[in-house]
């Protein structure tokens, strides 16, 4: 009998990483586990990724952070929603909120994030632009465990990429690398679980 392996994805926007993860893992049997993307949850009601997930038959839910006065209250409700899915893994894919202890302390499972720089270089929301404008000849992508400090948890996987001549090509290369690296990271967790 294959064991189920439940994943919840958190997004805020375009959702191209979420879509890629759904296409690779949803309803697939990998390392003797039946992987199910149980839910895609967004804090942003207009996130395009919600529709992409729905088109692939994945359930979605919106929990708008603007409906909460205190960050901790949002985080606490989000944790309850995630826990309802009996998850084995939570993946942040363009989720533009820092999660506090009110979320993290309730989940005793791996929580991963993908970040478009070679961490610890260029934490924060402008990593692609900041990487492009630094003096290095490379950019990169990192997949790390989520901690309560922004983009600072233990790194699971990271890879450098040679910088393209213009920022549009660089950004495209970064996203292509993200899709490959996030899949590799999830496979690593699946293999070890
Ligand atoms: C990605 O570059 C990811 O690394 C960053 O936010 C972006 C999300 O893109 N955290 P998408 O919503 O997956 O298309």
CSV table of C-alpha atoms and ligand atoms in Angstrom, one decimal:
chain,number,residue,atom,x,y,z
A,1,UNK,CA,0.0,0.0,0.0
A,2,UNK,CA,1.3,3.4,-0.9
A,3,UNK,CA,1.5,5.9,1.9
A,4,UNK,CA,-0.2,9.3,1.3
A,5,UNK,CA,2.0,12.4,1.4
A,6,UNK,CA,0.1,15.6,1.7
A,7,UNK,CA,1.4,19.0,0.6
A,8,UNK,CA,0.0,22.4,1.2
A,9,UNK,CA,1.3,25.3,-0.9
A,10,UNK,CA,1.1,29.0,0.2
A,11,UNK,CA,1.1,31.7,-2.5
A,12,UNK,CA,0.5,35.4,-2.9
A,13,UNK,CA,0.7,36.1,-6.6
A,14,UNK,CA,1.5,34.6,-10.0
A,15,UNK,CA,1.9,31.1,-8.8
A,16,UNK,CA,4.2,29.8,-11.5
A,17,UNK,CA,6.2,27.8,-9.0
A,18,UNK,CA,3.0,26.4,-7.5
A,19,UNK,CA,1.8,25.4,-10.9
A,20,UNK,CA,5.1,23.7,-11.6
A,21,UNK,CA,5.0,21.8,-8.3
A,22,UNK,CA,1.4,20.7,-9.0
A,23,UNK,CA,2.4,19.4,-12.5
A,24,UNK,CA,5.3,17.5,-11.0
A,25,UNK,CA,3.8,16.1,-7.9
A,26,UNK,CA,0.0,16.2,-7.7
A,27,UNK,CA,-1.5,12.7,-7.7
A,28,UNK,CA,1.8,11.1,-8.5
A,29,UNK,CA,3.3,8.1,-6.7
A,30,UNK,CA,6.9,8.9,-5.8
A,31,UNK,CA,9.2,6.8,-3.6
A,32,UNK,CA,6.2,4.6,-2.7
A,33,UNK,CA,4.2,7.6,-1.5
A,34,UNK,CA,1.0,8.9,-3.1
A,35,UNK,CA,1.6,12.7,-3.3
A,36,UNK,CA,-1.4,14.9,-3.1
A,37,UNK,CA,-1.3,18.7,-3.2
A,38,UNK,CA,-4.2,19.1,-0.7
A,39,UNK,CA,-4.6,22.8,-1.0
A,40,UNK,CA,-3.2,26.1,-2.4
A,41,UNK,CA,-3.8,28.9,0.1
A,42,UNK,CA,-3.3,32.6,-0.8
A,43,UNK,CA,-3.4,35.6,1.5
A,44,UNK,CA,-4.2,37.7,-1.7
A,45,UNK,CA,-7.7,37.2,-3.2
A,46,UNK,CA,-6.4,38.3,-6.6
A,47,UNK,CA,-3.5,35.9,-6.8
A,48,UNK,CA,-3.4,34.5,-10.3
A,49,UNK,CA,-2.0,31.3,-9.0
A,50,UNK,CA,-5.4,30.4,-7.5
A,51,UNK,CA,-6.9,29.9,-10.9
A,52,UNK,CA,-3.9,28.0,-12.1
A,53,UNK,CA,-4.3,25.6,-9.2
A,54,UNK,CA,-8.0,25.2,-9.8
A,55,UNK,CA,-7.5,24.5,-13.5
A,56,UNK,CA,-5.3,21.5,-12.3
A,57,UNK,CA,-8.0,20.3,-10.0
A,58,UNK,CA,-6.4,21.5,-6.8
A,59,UNK,CA,-8.5,23.0,-4.0
A,60,UNK,CA,-7.8,26.6,-3.2
A,61,UNK,CA,-8.6,28.9,-0.3
A,62,UNK,CA,-8.1,32.6,0.4
A,63,UNK,CA,-7.2,33.9,3.8
A,64,UNK,CA,-6.9,37.6,3.4
A,65,UNK,CA,-4.4,39.1,5.9
A,66,UNK,CA,-6.2,42.4,5.6
A,67,UNK,CA,-9.1,40.9,7.5
A,68,UNK,CA,-6.8,40.6,10.6
A,69,UNK,CA,-5.5,43.4,12.8
A,70,UNK,CA,-2.7,41.4,14.4
A,71,UNK,CA,-0.2,39.4,12.4
A,72,UNK,CA,-0.3,36.6,15.0
A,73,UNK,CA,-4.1,36.2,14.6
A,74,UNK,CA,-3.7,35.7,10.8
A,75,UNK,CA,-0.8,33.3,11.4
A,76,UNK,CA,-2.7,31.3,13.9
A,77,UNK,CA,-5.8,30.9,11.7
A,78,UNK,CA,-3.5,30.0,8.7
A,79,UNK,CA,-1.9,27.3,10.8
A,80,UNK,CA,-5.3,25.8,11.7
A,81,UNK,CA,-6.3,25.8,8.0
A,82,UNK,CA,-3.1,24.1,7.0
A,83,UNK,CA,-3.3,21.6,9.8
A,84,UNK,CA,-6.8,20.6,8.6
A,85,UNK,CA,-5.1,19.1,5.5
A,86,UNK,CA,-3.0,16.7,7.6
A,87,UNK,CA,0.1,17.9,5.8
A,88,UNK,CA,3.5,16.3,5.6
A,89,UNK,CA,5.1,19.3,4.0
A,90,UNK,CA,4.3,23.0,3.5
A,91,UNK,CA,5.8,24.9,0.5
A,92,UNK,CA,5.9,28.6,0.3
A,93,UNK,CA,5.9,29.6,-3.3
A,94,UNK,CA,5.9,33.4,-3.7
A,95,UNK,CA,4.1,33.8,-0.3
A,96,UNK,CA,4.9,37.4,0.6
A,97,UNK,CA,4.4,37.2,4.4
A,98,UNK,CA,6.9,36.5,7.1
A,99,UNK,CA,5.4,33.8,9.3
A,100,UNK,CA,5.6,34.3,13.1
A,101,UNK,CA,5.9,31.7,15.9
A,102,UNK,CA,2.0,31.7,15.9
A,103,UNK,CA,2.3,29.7,12.7
A,104,UNK,CA,5.6,28.0,13.0
A,105,UNK,CA,5.2,26.6,16.6
A,106,UNK,CA,2.0,24.8,15.5
A,107,UNK,CA,3.5,22.9,12.6
A,108,UNK,CA,5.9,20.1,13.4
A,109,UNK,CA,6.7,19.3,9.7
A,110,UNK,CA,9.1,20.7,7.2
A,111,UNK,CA,8.2,24.2,5.8
A,112,UNK,CA,10.2,25.3,2.8
A,113,UNK,CA,10.5,28.5,0.9
A,114,UNK,CA,12.1,29.3,-2.4
A,115,UNK,CA,14.1,32.5,-2.8
A,116,UNK,CA,15.5,33.9,-6.1
A,117,UNK,CA,19.1,34.7,-4.9
A,118,UNK,CA,22.1,32.8,-3.6
A,119,UNK,CA,21.4,33.3,0.1
A,120,UNK,CA,22.5,34.9,2.3
A,121,UNK,CA,23.0,37.4,-0.5
A,122,UNK,CA,20.0,39.6,-1.2
A,123,UNK,CA,17.2,38.7,1.3
A,124,UNK,CA,13.9,40.4,0.8
A,125,UNK,CA,11.4,41.2,-1.9
A,126,UNK,CA,13.8,42.7,-4.6
A,127,UNK,CA,16.3,39.8,-4.7
A,128,UNK,CA,16.4,39.5,-8.5
A,129,UNK,CA,17.0,43.2,-9.1
A,130,UNK,CA,19.5,43.4,-6.3
A,131,UNK,CA,21.4,40.3,-7.5
A,132,UNK,CA,21.5,41.7,-11.0
A,133,UNK,CA,22.9,45.0,-9.8
A,134,UNK,CA,25.6,43.6,-7.5
A,135,UNK,CA,29.2,43.1,-8.6
A,136,UNK,CA,29.2,39.3,-8.8
A,137,UNK,CA,29.0,37.5,-12.1
A,138,UNK,CA,26.4,35.1,-10.8
A,139,UNK,CA,22.9,35.1,-9.4
A,140,UNK,CA,21.2,32.1,-7.8
A,141,UNK,CA,18.3,30.3,-6.2
A,142,UNK,CA,17.9,28.9,-2.7
A,143,UNK,CA,15.4,26.6,-1.1
A,144,UNK,CA,15.5,26.9,2.6
A,145,UNK,CA,13.6,25.8,5.7
A,146,UNK,CA,11.4,28.6,7.0
A,147,UNK,CA,12.3,30.4,10.2
A,148,UNK,CA,10.8,33.5,11.8
A,149,UNK,CA,13.6,35.7,10.3
A,150,UNK,CA,13.0,36.6,6.6
A,151,UNK,CA,14.9,34.3,4.1
A,152,UNK,CA,17.2,33.1,6.9
A,153,UNK,CA,16.4,29.4,7.7
A,154,UNK,CA,18.7,26.5,7.0
A,155,UNK,CA,19.4,26.0,3.3
A,156,UNK,CA,18.3,22.7,1.8
A,157,UNK,CA,19.5,23.3,-1.7
A,158,UNK,CA,21.0,26.2,-3.6
A,159,UNK,CA,22.5,26.8,-7.0
A,160,UNK,CA,24.3,29.6,-8.8
A,161,UNK,CA,23.6,30.8,-12.3
A,162,UNK,CA,25.8,32.9,-14.6
A,163,UNK,CA,24.4,36.4,-14.9
A,164,UNK,CA,22.7,37.2,-18.3
A,165,UNK,CA,23.4,40.6,-20.0
A,166,UNK,CA,20.0,42.1,-19.4
A,167,UNK,CA,17.7,41.8,-16.4
A,168,UNK,CA,14.8,40.3,-18.4
A,169,UNK,CA,16.9,37.3,-19.5
A,170,UNK,CA,18.4,37.1,-16.0
A,171,UNK,CA,14.9,36.9,-14.5
A,172,UNK,CA,13.8,34.3,-16.9
A,173,UNK,CA,16.9,32.2,-16.1
A,174,UNK,CA,16.2,32.5,-12.4
A,175,UNK,CA,12.7,31.3,-12.8
A,176,UNK,CA,13.8,28.3,-14.9
A,177,UNK,CA,16.3,27.4,-12.2
A,178,UNK,CA,13.6,27.9,-9.5
A,179,UNK,CA,11.3,25.3,-11.1
A,180,UNK,CA,14.1,22.8,-11.3
A,181,UNK,CA,15.5,23.4,-7.8
A,182,UNK,CA,12.1,23.3,-6.0
A,183,UNK,CA,11.3,20.0,-7.6
A,184,UNK,CA,14.7,18.6,-6.5
A,185,UNK,CA,14.1,19.9,-3.0
A,186,UNK,CA,10.7,18.3,-2.7
A,187,UNK,CA,12.2,15.0,-4.0
A,188,UNK,CA,14.9,15.2,-1.3
A,189,UNK,CA,12.3,15.6,1.4
A,190,UNK,CA,10.2,12.8,-0.1
A,191,UNK,CA,13.2,10.5,-0.2
A,192,UNK,CA,14.1,11.2,3.4
A,193,UNK,CA,10.6,10.9,4.9
B,1,LIG,C1,9.6,33.6,-7.1
B,1,LIG,O1,10.7,34.3,-7.7
B,1,LIG,C2,10.0,33.1,-5.7
B,1,LIG,O2,11.3,32.8,-5.6
B,1,LIG,C3,9.8,34.4,-4.9
B,1,LIG,O3,8.6,34.9,-5.4
B,1,LIG,C4,8.5,34.6,-6.8
B,1,LIG,C5,7.1,33.9,-7.0
B,1,LIG,O4,6.8,33.7,-8.3
B,1,LIG,N1,9.7,34.0,-3.5
B,1,LIG,P1,5.6,32.8,-8.7
B,1,LIG,O5,4.4,33.4,-7.9
B,1,LIG,O6,5.9,31.4,-8.2
B,1,LIG,O7,5.4,32.9,-10.2
